JSON list of C-alpha atoms and ligand atoms in Angstrom, two decimals:
[
{"chain": "A", "resi": 7, "resn": "MET", "atom": "CA", "xyz": [0.00, 0.00, 0.00]},
{"chain": "A", "resi": 8, "resn": "ALA", "atom": "CA", "xyz": [1.24, 3.51, -0.80]},
{"chain": "A", "resi": 9, "resn": "GLU", "atom": "CA", "xyz": [2.21, 5.84, 2.03]},
{"chain": "A", "resi": 10, "resn": "VAL", "atom": "CA", "xyz": [-0.52, 8.03, 3.52]},
{"chain": "A", "resi": 11, "resn": "LEU", "atom": "CA", "xyz": [0.22, 11.76, 3.48]},
{"chain": "A", "resi": 12, "resn": "SER", "atom": "CA", "xyz": [0.03, 13.87, 6.60]},
{"chain": "A", "resi": 13, "resn": "ASN", "atom": "CA", "xyz": [-0.88, 17.47, 7.31]},
{"chain": "A", "resi": 14, "resn": "PRO", "atom": "CA", "xyz": [-2.93, 19.18, 10.07]},
{"chain": "A", "resi": 15, "resn": "THR", "atom": "CA", "xyz": [-6.24, 18.88, 8.18]},
{"chain": "A", "resi": 16, "resn": "LEU", "atom": "CA", "xyz": [-5.71, 15.19, 7.46]},
{"chain": "A", "resi": 17, "resn": "GLN", "atom": "CA", "xyz": [-4.66, 14.65, 11.07]},
{"chain": "A", "resi": 18, "resn": "SER", "atom": "CA", "xyz": [-7.94, 16.17, 12.32]},
{"chain": "A", "resi": 19, "resn": "ILE", "atom": "CA", "xyz": [-9.95, 13.95, 9.98]},
{"chain": "A", "resi": 20, "resn": "PHE", "atom": "CA", "xyz": [-8.10, 10.87, 11.22]},
{"chain": "A", "resi": 21, "resn": "ASP", "atom": "CA", "xyz": [-8.23, 11.94, 14.91]},
{"chain": "A", "resi": 22, "resn": "ARG", "atom": "CA", "xyz": [-11.98, 12.65, 15.02]},
{"chain": "A", "resi": 23, "resn": "ARG", "atom": "CA", "xyz": [-13.94, 10.24, 17.21]},
{"chain": "A", "resi": 24, "resn": "SER", "atom": "CA", "xyz": [-17.50, 10.13, 18.52]},
{"chain": "A", "resi": 25, "resn": "ILE", "atom": "CA", "xyz": [-17.05, 11.47, 22.04]},
{"chain": "A", "resi": 26, "resn": "ARG", "atom": "CA", "xyz": [-19.87, 10.64, 24.45]},
{"chain": "A", "resi": 27, "resn": "ARG", "atom": "CA", "xyz": [-18.56, 12.14, 27.69]},
{"chain": "A", "resi": 28, "resn": "PHE", "atom": "CA", "xyz": [-17.69, 15.82, 28.08]},
{"chain": "A", "resi": 29, "resn": "LEU", "atom": "CA", "xyz": [-16.27, 18.15, 30.71]},
{"chain": "A", "resi": 30, "resn": "PRO", "atom": "CA", "xyz": [-18.87, 20.76, 31.73]},
{"chain": "A", "resi": 31, "resn": "GLU", "atom": "CA", "xyz": [-16.65, 23.75, 30.87]},
{"chain": "A", "resi": 32, "resn": "PRO", "atom": "CA", "xyz": [-18.35, 26.03, 28.32]},
{"chain": "A", "resi": 33, "resn": "LEU", "atom": "CA", "xyz": [-16.73, 26.87, 25.02]},
{"chain": "A", "resi": 34, "resn": "THR", "atom": "CA", "xyz": [-15.03, 30.24, 24.79]},
{"chain": "A", "resi": 35, "resn": "GLU", "atom": "CA", "xyz": [-16.67, 32.94, 22.68]},
{"chain": "A", "resi": 36, "resn": "ALA", "atom": "CA", "xyz": [-13.86, 32.55, 20.13]},
{"chain": "A", "resi": 37, "resn": "GLN", "atom": "CA", "xyz": [-14.41, 28.78, 19.91]},
{"chain": "A", "resi": 38, "resn": "LEU", "atom": "CA", "xyz": [-18.14, 29.28, 19.45]},
{"chain": "A", "resi": 39, "resn": "GLU", "atom": "CA", "xyz": [-17.77, 31.98, 16.81]},
{"chain": "A", "resi": 40, "resn": "THR", "atom": "CA", "xyz": [-15.17, 29.87, 14.98]},
{"chain": "A", "resi": 41, "resn": "LEU", "atom": "CA", "xyz": [-17.65, 26.99, 14.79]},
{"chain": "A", "resi": 42, "resn": "VAL", "atom": "CA", "xyz": [-20.36, 29.39, 13.56]},
{"chain": "A", "resi": 43, "resn": "GLN", "atom": "CA", "xyz": [-18.04, 30.48, 10.73]},
{"chain": "A", "resi": 44, "resn": "VAL", "atom": "CA", "xyz": [-17.11, 26.84, 9.99]},
{"chain": "A", "resi": 45, "resn": "ALA", "atom": "CA", "xyz": [-20.81, 25.98, 9.65]},
{"chain": "A", "resi": 46, "resn": "LEU", "atom": "CA", "xyz": [-21.39, 28.89, 7.29]},
{"chain": "A", "resi": 47, "resn": "ALA", "atom": "CA", "xyz": [-18.29, 28.04, 5.22]},
{"chain": "A", "resi": 48, "resn": "SER", "atom": "CA", "xyz": [-19.80, 24.66, 4.28]},
{"chain": "A", "resi": 49, "resn": "PRO", "atom": "CA", "xyz": [-20.70, 24.08, 0.64]},
{"chain": "A", "resi": 50, "resn": "THR", "atom": "CA", "xyz": [-24.31, 23.55, -0.46]},
{"chain": "A", "resi": 51, "resn": "ALA", "atom": "CA", "xyz": [-25.88, 22.36, -3.69]},
{"chain": "A", "resi": 52, "resn": "ARG", "atom": "CA", "xyz": [-26.41, 25.39, -5.98]},
{"chain": "A", "resi": 53, "resn": "ASP", "atom": "CA", "xyz": [-25.17, 27.52, -3.08]},
{"chain": "A", "resi": 54, "resn": "ARG", "atom": "CA", "xyz": [-28.72, 27.58, -1.69]},
{"chain": "A", "resi": 55, "resn": "GLN", "atom": "CA", "xyz": [-27.60, 27.60, 1.95]},
{"chain": "A", "resi": 56, "resn": "ALA", "atom": "CA", "xyz": [-31.06, 26.41, 2.95]},
{"chain": "A", "resi": 57, "resn": "TRP", "atom": "CA", "xyz": [-29.83, 25.12, 6.30]},
{"chain": "A", "resi": 58, "resn": "HIS", "atom": "CA", "xyz": [-30.27, 26.71, 9.71]},
{"chain": "A", "resi": 59, "resn": "PHE", "atom": "CA", "xyz": [-27.87, 26.16, 12.61]},
{"chain": "A", "resi": 60, "resn": "SER", "atom": "CA", "xyz": [-29.17, 26.47, 16.17]},
{"chain": "A", "resi": 61, "resn": "PHE", "atom": "CA", "xyz": [-26.19, 26.78, 18.50]},
{"chain": "A", "resi": 62, "resn": "VAL", "atom": "CA", "xyz": [-27.47, 25.87, 21.96]},
{"chain": "A", "resi": 63, "resn": "ALA", "atom": "CA", "xyz": [-24.98, 26.50, 24.76]},
{"chain": "A", "resi": 64, "resn": "ASP", "atom": "CA", "xyz": [-27.49, 26.64, 27.64]},
{"chain": "A", "resi": 65, "resn": "PRO", "atom": "CA", "xyz": [-27.10, 23.44, 29.73]},
{"chain": "A", "resi": 66, "resn": "ALA", "atom": "CA", "xyz": [-30.71, 23.65, 30.96]},
{"chain": "A", "resi": 67, "resn": "LEU", "atom": "CA", "xyz": [-32.10, 23.88, 27.43]},
{"chain": "A", "resi": 68, "resn": "ILE", "atom": "CA", "xyz": [-29.80, 21.09, 26.21]},
{"chain": "A", "resi": 69, "resn": "ALA", "atom": "CA", "xyz": [-31.05, 18.88, 29.06]},
{"chain": "A", "resi": 70, "resn": "GLU", "atom": "CA", "xyz": [-34.66, 19.77, 28.22]},
{"chain": "A", "resi": 71, "resn": "ILE", "atom": "CA", "xyz": [-34.18, 18.79, 24.55]},
{"chain": "A", "resi": 72, "resn": "GLY", "atom": "CA", "xyz": [-32.43, 15.54, 25.51]},
{"chain": "A", "resi": 73, "resn": "ASP", "atom": "CA", "xyz": [-35.20, 14.70, 27.97]},
{"chain": "A", "resi": 74, "resn": "ALA", "atom": "CA", "xyz": [-37.86, 15.44, 25.33]},
{"chain": "A", "resi": 75, "resn": "ALA", "atom": "CA", "xyz": [-36.22, 12.97, 22.96]},
{"chain": "A", "resi": 76, "resn": "VAL", "atom": "CA", "xyz": [-35.99, 10.28, 25.64]},
{"chain": "A", "resi": 77, "resn": "GLU", "atom": "CA", "xyz": [-39.64, 10.90, 26.49]},
{"chain": "A", "resi": 78, "resn": "THR", "atom": "CA", "xyz": [-40.58, 10.24, 22.84]},
{"chain": "A", "resi": 79, "resn": "PHE", "atom": "CA", "xyz": [-38.70, 6.91, 22.90]},
{"chain": "A", "resi": 80, "resn": "ARG", "atom": "CA", "xyz": [-40.45, 6.06, 26.19]},
{"chain": "A", "resi": 81, "resn": "ARG", "atom": "CA", "xyz": [-43.88, 6.94, 24.73]},
{"chain": "A", "resi": 82, "resn": "ASN", "atom": "CA", "xyz": [-43.15, 4.80, 21.68]},
{"chain": "A", "resi": 83, "resn": "GLY", "atom": "CA", "xyz": [-41.96, 1.92, 23.88]},
{"chain": "A", "resi": 84, "resn": "ASP", "atom": "CA", "xyz": [-38.58, 1.86, 22.12]},
{"chain": "A", "resi": 85, "resn": "GLN", "atom": "CA", "xyz": [-36.84, -0.13, 24.84]},
{"chain": "A", "resi": 86, "resn": "ALA", "atom": "CA", "xyz": [-33.77, -0.99, 22.74]},
{"chain": "A", "resi": 87, "resn": "VAL", "atom": "CA", "xyz": [-32.90, 2.70, 22.34]},
{"chain": "A", "resi": 88, "resn": "LEU", "atom": "CA", "xyz": [-33.63, 3.41, 26.01]},
{"chain": "A", "resi": 89, "resn": "ASP", "atom": "CA", "xyz": [-31.33, 0.55, 27.05]},
{"chain": "A", "resi": 90, "resn": "ARG", "atom": "CA", "xyz": [-28.55, 1.76, 24.74]},
{"chain": "A", "resi": 91, "resn": "LEU", "atom": "CA", "xyz": [-28.82, 5.28, 26.17]},
{"chain": "A", "resi": 92, "resn": "ALA", "atom": "CA", "xyz": [-28.85, 3.99, 29.75]},
{"chain": "A", "resi": 93, "resn": "SER", "atom": "CA", "xyz": [-25.70, 1.95, 29.09]},
{"chain": "A", "resi": 94, "resn": "ARG", "atom": "CA", "xyz": [-23.89, 5.05, 27.79]},
{"chain": "A", "resi": 95, "resn": "GLY", "atom": "CA", "xyz": [-25.01, 7.42, 30.57]},
{"chain": "A", "resi": 96, "resn": "GLY", "atom": "CA", "xyz": [-25.24, 11.22, 30.35]},
{"chain": "A", "resi": 97, "resn": "GLY", "atom": "CA", "xyz": [-28.51, 11.25, 28.43]},
{"chain": "A", "resi": 98, "resn": "LEU", "atom": "CA", "xyz": [-29.06, 11.54, 24.72]},
{"chain": "A", "resi": 99, "resn": "LEU", "atom": "CA", "xyz": [-26.94, 14.67, 24.30]},
{"chain": "A", "resi": 100, "resn": "TYR", "atom": "CA", "xyz": [-24.19, 13.48, 26.67]},
{"chain": "A", "resi": 101, "resn": "GLU", "atom": "CA", "xyz": [-24.35, 16.68, 28.79]},
{"chain": "A", "resi": 102, "resn": "ALA", "atom": "CA", "xyz": [-22.22, 18.47, 26.20]},
{"chain": "A", "resi": 103, "resn": "PRO", "atom": "CA", "xyz": [-21.71, 22.21, 26.82]},
{"chain": "A", "resi": 104, "resn": "LEU", "atom": "CA", "xyz": [-22.71, 22.95, 23.20]},
{"chain": "A", "resi": 105, "resn": "VAL", "atom": "CA", "xyz": [-25.11, 21.21, 20.85]},
{"chain": "A", "resi": 106, "resn": "VAL", "atom": "CA", "xyz": [-25.64, 22.47, 17.31]},
{"chain": "A", "resi": 107, "resn": "PHE", "atom": "CA", "xyz": [-28.98, 21.49, 15.75]},
{"chain": "A", "resi": 108, "resn": "LEU", "atom": "CA", "xyz": [-29.07, 21.62, 11.95]},
{"chain": "A", "resi": 109, "resn": "SER", "atom": "CA", "xyz": [-32.41, 21.97, 10.22]},
{"chain": "A", "resi": 110, "resn": "CYS", "atom": "CA", "xyz": [-33.51, 22.35, 6.62]},
{"chain": "A", "resi": 111, "resn": "PRO", "atom": "CA", "xyz": [-36.61, 22.34, 4.41]},
{"chain": "A", "resi": 112, "resn": "GLY", "atom": "CA", "xyz": [-37.27, 19.80, 1.68]},
{"chain": "A", "resi": 113, "resn": "ASP", "atom": "CA", "xyz": [-36.71, 16.08, 1.42]},
{"chain": "A", "resi": 114, "resn": "GLU", "atom": "CA", "xyz": [-33.87, 13.70, 0.71]},
{"chain": "A", "resi": 115, "resn": "GLN", "atom": "CA", "xyz": [-34.20, 14.16, -3.05]},
{"chain": "A", "resi": 116, "resn": "ASP", "atom": "CA", "xyz": [-33.16, 17.80, -3.15]},
{"chain": "A", "resi": 117, "resn": "TYR", "atom": "CA", "xyz": [-29.74, 17.55, -1.44]},
{"chain": "A", "resi": 118, "resn": "LYS", "atom": "CA", "xyz": [-30.64, 19.88, 1.43]},
{"chain": "A", "resi": 119, "resn": "GLY", "atom": "CA", "xyz": [-30.28, 17.04, 3.93]},
{"chain": "A", "resi": 120, "resn": "LEU", "atom": "CA", "xyz": [-26.97, 16.18, 2.31]},
{"chain": "A", "resi": 121, "resn": "ASP", "atom": "CA", "xyz": [-25.89, 19.82, 2.73]},
{"chain": "A", "resi": 122, "resn": "CYS", "atom": "CA", "xyz": [-26.54, 19.39, 6.47]},
{"chain": "A", "resi": 123, "resn": "GLY", "atom": "CA", "xyz": [-24.49, 16.20, 6.52]},
{"chain": "A", "resi": 124, "resn": "ILE", "atom": "CA", "xyz": [-21.57, 17.98, 4.93]},
{"chain": "A", "resi": 125, "resn": "ALA", "atom": "CA", "xyz": [-21.82, 20.88, 7.37]},
{"chain": "A", "resi": 126, "resn": "VAL", "atom": "CA", "xyz": [-22.02, 18.62, 10.41]},
{"chain": "A", "resi": 127, "resn": "GLU", "atom": "CA", "xyz": [-18.82, 16.80, 9.40]},
{"chain": "A", "resi": 128, "resn": "ASN", "atom": "CA", "xyz": [-17.12, 20.16, 8.84]},
{"chain": "A", "resi": 129, "resn": "LEU", "atom": "CA", "xyz": [-18.07, 21.01, 12.43]},
{"chain": "A", "resi": 130, "resn": "ALA", "atom": "CA", "xyz": [-16.80, 17.66, 13.71]},
{"chain": "A", "resi": 131, "resn": "VAL", "atom": "CA", "xyz": [-13.43, 17.96, 11.99]},
{"chain": "A", "resi": 132, "resn": "ALA", "atom": "CA", "xyz": [-13.07, 21.61, 12.99]},
{"chain": "A", "resi": 133, "resn": "ALA", "atom": "CA", "xyz": [-13.86, 20.74, 16.62]},
{"chain": "A", "resi": 134, "resn": "THR", "atom": "CA", "xyz": [-11.10, 18.11, 16.56]},
{"chain": "A", "resi": 135, "resn": "SER", "atom": "CA", "xyz": [-8.65, 20.63, 15.14]},
{"chain": "A", "resi": 136, "resn": "MET", "atom": "CA", "xyz": [-9.53, 22.97, 18.03]},
{"chain": "A", "resi": 137, "resn": "GLY", "atom": "CA", "xyz": [-8.82, 20.32, 20.66]},
{"chain": "A", "resi": 138, "resn": "LEU", "atom": "CA", "xyz": [-12.52, 19.62, 21.24]},
{"chain": "A", "resi": 139, "resn": "GLY", "atom": "CA", "xyz": [-14.48, 16.40, 21.08]},
{"chain": "A", "resi": 140, "resn": "SER", "atom": "CA", "xyz": [-17.78, 15.93, 19.28]},
{"chain": "A", "resi": 141, "resn": "CYS", "atom": "CA", "xyz": [-20.51, 13.43, 18.55]},
{"chain": "A", "resi": 142, "resn": "ILE", "atom": "CA", "xyz": [-22.93, 13.62, 15.64]},
{"chain": "A", "resi": 143, "resn": "ILE", "atom": "CA", "xyz": [-26.38, 12.78, 17.02]},
{"chain": "A", "resi": 144, "resn": "ALA", "atom": "CA", "xyz": [-29.34, 11.80, 14.86]},
{"chain": "A", "resi": 145, "resn": "MET", "atom": "CA", "xyz": [-31.44, 10.52, 17.75]},
{"chain": "A", "resi": 146, "resn": "ALA", "atom": "CA", "xyz": [-32.21, 14.10, 18.85]},
{"chain": "A", "resi": 147, "resn": "ARG", "atom": "CA", "xyz": [-34.80, 14.06, 16.05]},
{"chain": "A", "resi": 148, "resn": "ALA", "atom": "CA", "xyz": [-37.17, 12.48, 18.58]},
{"chain": "A", "resi": 149, "resn": "ALA", "atom": "CA", "xyz": [-37.22, 15.72, 20.61]},
{"chain": "A", "resi": 150, "resn": "PHE", "atom": "CA", "xyz": [-38.94, 17.59, 17.78]},
{"chain": "A", "resi": 151, "resn": "GLN", "atom": "CA", "xyz": [-41.84, 15.25, 17.13]},
{"chain": "A", "resi": 152, "resn": "GLY", "atom": "CA", "xyz": [-45.45, 16.06, 17.97]},
{"chain": "A", "resi": 153, "resn": "GLU", "atom": "CA", "xyz": [-46.94, 19.40, 19.03]},
{"chain": "A", "resi": 154, "resn": "SER", "atom": "CA", "xyz": [-44.57, 20.02, 21.94]},
{"chain": "A", "resi": 155, "resn": "GLY", "atom": "CA", "xyz": [-41.66, 19.08, 19.66]},
{"chain": "A", "resi": 156, "resn": "ALA", "atom": "CA", "xyz": [-42.75, 21.71, 17.14]},
{"chain": "A", "resi": 157, "resn": "ALA", "atom": "CA", "xyz": [-42.83, 24.31, 19.93]},
{"chain": "A", "resi": 158, "resn": "LEU", "atom": "CA", "xyz": [-39.32, 23.26, 21.01]},
{"chain": "A", "resi": 159, "resn": "ALA", "atom": "CA", "xyz": [-38.10, 23.59, 17.41]},
{"chain": "A", "resi": 160, "resn": "ARG", "atom": "CA", "xyz": [-39.51, 27.13, 17.25]},
{"chain": "A", "resi": 161, "resn": "ARG", "atom": "CA", "xyz": [-37.78, 27.99, 20.53]},
{"chain": "A", "resi": 162, "resn": "ILE", "atom": "CA", "xyz": [-34.35, 27.08, 19.13]},
{"chain": "A", "resi": 163, "resn": "GLY", "atom": "CA", "xyz": [-34.97, 29.09, 15.97]},
{"chain": "A", "resi": 164, "resn": "VAL", "atom": "CA", "xyz": [-35.82, 26.36, 13.44]},
{"chain": "A", "resi": 165, "resn": "PRO", "atom": "CA", "xyz": [-37.42, 28.33, 10.59]},
{"chain": "A", "resi": 166, "resn": "GLU", "atom": "CA", "xyz": [-41.06, 27.73, 9.61]},
{"chain": "A", "resi": 167, "resn": "GLY", "atom": "CA", "xyz": [-41.16, 24.91, 7.03]},
{"chain": "A", "resi": 168, "resn": "SER", "atom": "CA", "xyz": [-37.82, 23.45, 8.14]},
{"chain": "A", "resi": 169, "resn": "SER", "atom": "CA", "xyz": [-37.25, 20.45, 10.31]},
{"chain": "A", "resi": 170, "resn": "PHE", "atom": "CA", "xyz": [-34.46, 18.73, 12.21]},
{"chain": "A", "resi": 171, "resn": "ALA", "atom": "CA", "xyz": [-31.78, 17.19, 10.01]},
{"chain": "A", "resi": 172, "resn": "ILE", "atom": "CA", "xyz": [-28.94, 16.26, 12.38]},
{"chain": "A", "resi": 173, "resn": "SER", "atom": "CA", "xyz": [-27.19, 17.55, 15.50]},
{"chain": "A", "resi": 174, "resn": "ILE", "atom": "CA", "xyz": [-23.71, 17.56, 16.94]},
{"chain": "A", "resi": 175, "resn": "ALA", "atom": "CA", "xyz": [-22.59, 17.72, 20.55]},
{"chain": "A", "resi": 176, "resn": "VAL", "atom": "CA", "xyz": [-19.31, 19.56, 21.14]},
{"chain": "A", "resi": 177, "resn": "GLY", "atom": "CA", "xyz": [-17.12, 20.11, 24.18]},
{"chain": "A", "resi": 178, "resn": "ARG", "atom": "CA", "xyz": [-13.87, 19.17, 25.85]},
{"chain": "A", "resi": 179, "resn": "ALA", "atom": "CA", "xyz": [-13.61, 15.39, 25.79]},
{"chain": "A", "resi": 180, "resn": "ALA", "atom": "CA", "xyz": [-13.71, 13.48, 29.07]},
{"chain": "A", "resi": 181, "resn": "MET", "atom": "CA", "xyz": [-12.91, 10.12, 27.44]},
{"chain": "A", "resi": 182, "resn": "ASP", "atom": "CA", "xyz": [-10.66, 8.49, 24.85]},
{"chain": "A", "resi": 183, "resn": "LYS", "atom": "CA", "xyz": [-11.87, 6.29, 22.06]},
{"chain": "A", "resi": 184, "resn": "ASP", "atom": "CA", "xyz": [-10.19, 3.99, 19.58]},
{"chain": "A", "resi": 185, "resn": "PRO", "atom": "CA", "xyz": [-10.80, 4.69, 15.89]},
{"chain": "A", "resi": 186, "resn": "HIS", "atom": "CA", "xyz": [-13.49, 2.62, 14.24]},
{"chain": "A", "resi": 187, "resn": "ALA", "atom": "CA", "xyz": [-12.30, -0.26, 12.04]},
{"chain": "A", "resi": 188, "resn": "ARG", "atom": "CA", "xyz": [-11.52, 0.72, 8.46]},
{"chain": "A", "resi": 189, "resn": "ASP", "atom": "CA", "xyz": [-12.65, -1.82, 5.88]},
{"chain": "A", "resi": 190, "resn": "ARG", "atom": "CA", "xyz": [-10.52, -1.34, 2.75]},
{"chain": "A", "resi": 191, "resn": "SER", "atom": "CA", "xyz": [-12.91, -3.58, 0.77]},
{"chain": "A", "resi": 192, "resn": "LYS", "atom": "CA", "xyz": [-15.43, -0.71, 0.87]},
{"chain": "A", "resi": 193, "resn": "VAL", "atom": "CA", "xyz": [-13.23, 1.09, -1.66]},
{"chain": "A", "resi": 194, "resn": "THR", "atom": "CA", "xyz": [-12.63, 0.35, -5.34]},
{"chain": "A", "resi": 195, "resn": "VAL", "atom": "CA", "xyz": [-9.79, 2.17, -7.05]},
{"chain": "A", "resi": 196, "resn": "LEU", "atom": "CA", "xyz": [-9.72, 2.05, -10.85]},
{"chain": "A", "resi": 197, "resn": "GLY", "atom": "CA", "xyz": [-6.58, 3.45, -12.39]},
{"chain": "A", "resi": 198, "resn": "PRO", "atom": "CA", "xyz": [-5.69, 3.26, -16.10]},
{"chain": "A", "resi": 199, "resn": "GLU", "atom": "CA", "xyz": [-3.98, -0.11, -15.49]},
{"chain": "A", "resi": 200, "resn": "ALA", "atom": "CA", "xyz": [-7.42, -1.63, -14.66]},
{"chain": "A", "resi": 201, "resn": "ARG", "atom": "CA", "xyz": [-8.56, -1.23, -18.30]},
{"chain": "B", "resi": 22, "resn": "FMN", "atom": "C1", "xyz": [-25.57, 10.41, 10.57]},
{"chain": "B", "resi": 22, "resn": "FMN", "atom": "C2", "xyz": [-25.02, 9.96, 11.91]},
{"chain": "B", "resi": 22, "resn": "FMN", "atom": "C3", "xyz": [-25.88, 9.83, 12.99]},
{"chain": "B", "resi": 22, "resn": "FMN", "atom": "C4", "xyz": [-25.37, 9.45, 14.25]},
{"chain": "B", "resi": 22, "resn": "FMN", "atom": "N1", "xyz": [-26.23, 9.42, 15.32]},
{"chain": "B", "resi": 22, "resn": "FMN", "atom": "C5", "xyz": [-25.74, 9.12, 16.54]},
{"chain": "B", "resi": 22, "resn": "FMN", "atom": "C6", "xyz": [-26.58, 9.20, 17.68]},
{"chain": "B", "resi": 22, "resn": "FMN", "atom": "O1", "xyz": [-27.77, 9.50, 17.60]},
{"chain": "B", "resi": 22, "resn": "FMN", "atom": "N2", "xyz": [-26.03, 8.93, 18.90]},
{"chain": "B", "resi": 22, "resn": "FMN", "atom": "C7", "xyz": [-24.71, 8.62, 19.03]},
{"chain": "B", "resi": 22, "resn": "FMN", "atom": "O2", "xyz": [-24.26, 8.41, 20.15]},
{"chain": "B", "resi": 22, "resn": "FMN", "atom": "N3", "xyz": [-23.88, 8.53, 17.96]},
{"chain": "B", "resi": 22, "resn": "FMN", "atom": "C8", "xyz": [-24.36, 8.78, 16.73]},
{"chain": "B", "resi": 22, "resn": "FMN", "atom": "N4", "xyz": [-23.52, 8.77, 15.64]},
{"chain": "B", "resi": 22, "resn": "FMN", "atom": "C9", "xyz": [-22.10, 8.41, 15.81]},
{"chain": "B", "resi": 22, "resn": "FMN", "atom": "C10", "xyz": [-21.79, 7.02, 15.23]},
{"chain": "B", "resi": 22, "resn": "FMN", "atom": "O3", "xyz": [-22.29, 6.05, 16.11]},
{"chain": "B", "resi": 22, "resn": "FMN", "atom": "C11", "xyz": [-20.27, 6.92, 15.05]},
{"chain": "B", "resi": 22, "resn": "FMN", "atom": "O4", "xyz": [-19.86, 7.84, 14.06]},
{"chain": "B", "resi": 22, "resn": "FMN", "atom": "C12", "xyz": [-19.80, 5.52, 14.65]},
{"chain": "B", "resi": 22, "resn": "FMN", "atom": "O5", "xyz": [-20.06, 4.59, 15.68]},
{"chain": "B", "resi": 22, "resn": "FMN", "atom": "C13", "xyz": [-18.30, 5.49, 14.33]},
{"chain": "B", "resi": 22, "resn": "FMN", "atom": "O6", "xyz": [-17.53, 5.91, 15.42]},
{"chain": "B", "resi": 22, "resn": "FMN", "atom": "P1", "xyz": [-16.57, 7.18, 15.31]},
{"chain": "B", "resi": 22, "resn": "FMN", "atom": "O7", "xyz": [-17.43, 8.39, 15.00]},
{"chain": "B", "resi": 22, "resn": "FMN", "atom": "O8", "xyz": [-15.89, 7.31, 16.64]},
{"chain": "B", "resi": 22, "resn": "FMN", "atom": "O9", "xyz": [-15.61, 6.96, 14.20]},
{"chain": "B", "resi": 22, "resn": "FMN", "atom": "C14", "xyz": [-24.00, 9.15, 14.39]},
{"chain": "B", "resi": 22, "resn": "FMN", "atom": "C15", "xyz": [-23.14, 9.28, 13.29]},
{"chain": "B", "resi": 22, "resn": "FMN", "atom": "C16", "xyz": [-23.64, 9.68, 12.08]},
{"chain": "B", "resi": 22, "resn": "FMN", "atom": "C17", "xyz": [-22.68, 9.87, 10.91]}
]
C-alpha cells in the first residue's frame, strides 16, 4: 500500500472520534464563533444555503431537549434505544456544553439534507482541530416530534417549514476512544492499469 500523506487537516480527519462524555466547561466565545463560521463556510448544492444552525450552549435547554427525545422513545416503547442510552449514561446529548442542531426544508431528493451532513462533518473535523471532542447525534430528532416538539423547534430558531436534520454535541472530551475499524474492501480504485 502507498504511504498516507500527513498534514494538520488530514490529522484532524483521522483523529476525530464520537465522544460521548464531556467536561462541563463552556466553550469560549472565540471557539463558538469559529464553529459558527465553519458551519457557514460549508458548501451547499447550488449555493442555496437552505440550512439553519441552532447553536445551543445553555445546559438547561440542552437537558430539556435531551429529555424530550428520551420521552418520545419512552412513549413509543422503544426499549432498545432506552437501554442503549442507559448503558452510555449522560442522556441523549451526553451533557455536552454545546449542541448544534441543523435543520432544513425539503426532502432527501433535493440535497438539502446532504448539505446538512456535509456541514455537520465540517463542524466535527473543525472541533477536533480545536482540541474539542464531538458526537454527531441523529437521535435528537425524537425531541422535535409532535406538538410540543414543534414548539421546542420554534424555541431554538428552526425556521417555519424546516425540520431537524442532524445535530452535533461539542465540548472538551472526558474520554478516549479507539478509531473505528476501516474496511478497505469498501473502496474500489480504478486506475488506467485496470482497463
Ligand atoms: C448520521 C449519523 C448519525 C449518528 N447518530 C448518533 C446518535 O444518535 N447517537 C450517538 O451516540 N452517535 C451517533 N452517531 C455516531 C456514530 O455512532 C459513530 O460515528 C460511529 O459509531 C463510528 O464511530 P466514530 O465516529 O468514533 O468513528 C452518528 C453518526 C452519524 C454519521
